């Protein structure tokens, strides 16, 4: 089942918004003109990523400073799991997730 998150026309560089879908907190970002959907949870210690800073394709957790490469999800300065990136789905002029 497709769950719409946003209209494509609204996805400009720097876009950031959280959603709750099926009991999961998700974070939708636009980085280098590409939408990226993540679990809104840092794999290091579970802090929300909604307040993380973004420099290019590097997302830095606001709680402990762990940095992740958004393109691959891998941590850059810590030993922890990669980000949980989720596949995006499209339906007409909307972007979302299949659940």
Short mmCIF file of C-alpha atoms in Angstrom, two decimals:
data_model
loop_
_atom_site.label_atom_id
_atom_site.label_comp_id
_atom_site.label_asym_id
_atom_site.label_seq_id
_atom_site.Cartn_x
_atom_site.Cartn_y
_atom_site.Cartn_z
CA UNK A 1 0.00 0.00 0.00
CA UNK A 2 1.39 3.39 -1.01
CA UNK A 3 1.53 6.06 1.71
CA UNK A 4 2.09 9.55 0.30
CA UNK A 5 4.52 11.75 2.21
CA UNK A 6 4.87 14.86 0.07
CA UNK A 7 4.14 16.42 -3.31
CA UNK A 8 7.17 16.33 -5.61
CA UNK A 9 6.87 20.04 -6.35
CA UNK A 10 7.72 20.78 -2.68
CA UNK A 11 11.02 18.86 -2.68
CA UNK A 12 13.62 21.61 -2.98
CA UNK A 13 17.25 21.42 -1.90
CA UNK A 14 17.37 21.60 1.90
CA UNK A 15 13.88 20.12 2.38
CA UNK A 16 13.58 18.28 5.72
CA UNK A 17 10.44 16.87 7.33
CA UNK A 18 9.53 14.06 9.69
CA UNK A 19 6.62 11.66 9.29
CA UNK A 20 5.11 8.85 11.35
CA UNK A 21 4.12 5.86 9.22
CA UNK A 22 3.03 2.54 10.67
CA UNK A 23 4.49 3.37 14.07
CA UNK A 24 7.87 4.36 12.60
CA UNK A 25 9.37 7.83 12.68
CA UNK A 26 10.81 8.74 9.28
CA UNK A 27 12.90 11.64 8.04
CA UNK A 28 12.66 12.83 4.44
CA UNK A 29 15.53 15.03 3.20
CA UNK A 30 16.58 16.44 -0.14
CA UNK A 31 20.35 16.27 -0.63
CA UNK A 32 22.05 17.21 -3.90
CA UNK A 33 18.59 17.38 -5.51
CA UNK A 34 17.86 13.76 -4.47
CA UNK A 35 15.22 12.77 -1.91
CA UNK A 36 16.48 10.49 0.86
CA UNK A 37 14.21 8.69 3.32
CA UNK A 38 15.66 7.50 6.64
CA UNK A 39 14.48 6.18 9.95
CA UNK A 40 14.54 9.24 12.23
CA UNK A 41 16.89 7.46 14.61
CA UNK A 42 20.65 7.55 14.89
CA UNK A 43 22.05 4.00 14.86
CA UNK A 44 24.68 5.05 17.41
CA UNK A 45 22.38 5.56 20.40
CA UNK A 46 18.89 6.07 19.03
CA UNK A 47 18.73 9.88 19.10
CA UNK A 48 16.34 11.52 16.62
CA UNK A 49 18.07 12.76 13.46
CA UNK A 50 15.56 15.53 12.72
CA UNK A 51 17.89 18.09 14.35
CA UNK A 52 21.07 16.75 12.76
CA UNK A 53 23.23 19.15 10.80
CA UNK A 54 23.85 18.60 7.12
CA UNK A 55 27.00 19.59 5.22
CA UNK A 56 26.96 18.36 1.64
CA UNK A 57 26.14 14.66 1.92
CA UNK A 58 27.30 14.33 5.55
CA UNK A 59 24.63 14.15 8.24
CA UNK A 60 25.90 14.86 11.78
CA UNK A 61 23.83 13.67 14.76
CA UNK A 62 23.11 16.55 17.12
CA UNK A 63 23.42 14.40 20.25
CA UNK A 64 26.88 12.80 19.95
CA UNK A 65 28.33 14.17 16.72
CA UNK A 66 28.39 10.89 14.82
CA UNK A 67 28.62 11.62 11.10
CA UNK A 68 27.09 9.56 8.31
CA UNK A 69 27.48 9.61 4.54
CA UNK A 70 23.93 9.99 3.24
CA UNK A 71 24.73 8.41 -0.11
CA UNK A 72 25.73 5.06 1.40
CA UNK A 73 24.53 5.43 4.98
CA UNK A 74 27.90 4.45 6.47
CA UNK A 75 29.23 6.09 9.65
CA UNK A 76 32.30 8.25 9.04
CA UNK A 77 33.68 8.87 12.53
CA UNK A 78 32.31 6.09 14.76
CA UNK A 79 31.88 2.35 14.91
CA UNK A 80 28.15 1.72 14.69
CA UNK A 81 25.56 0.45 12.25
CA UNK A 82 24.76 2.32 9.05
CA UNK A 83 21.74 4.58 8.68
CA UNK A 84 18.47 2.82 7.87
CA UNK A 85 17.69 4.17 4.41
CA UNK A 86 14.27 3.28 3.03
CA UNK A 87 13.15 2.89 -0.55
CA UNK A 88 10.99 5.70 -1.87
CA UNK A 89 7.96 5.11 -4.07
CA UNK A 90 6.20 7.45 -6.48
CA UNK A 91 2.56 7.84 -7.44
CA UNK A 92 1.80 10.62 -9.87
CA UNK A 93 2.96 13.90 -8.34
CA UNK A 94 3.60 12.40 -4.89
CA UNK A 95 6.54 10.73 -3.19
CA UNK A 96 6.03 8.22 -0.42
CA UNK A 97 6.69 4.74 0.84
CA UNK A 98 5.17 1.34 0.14
CA UNK A 99 4.12 -0.38 3.36
#
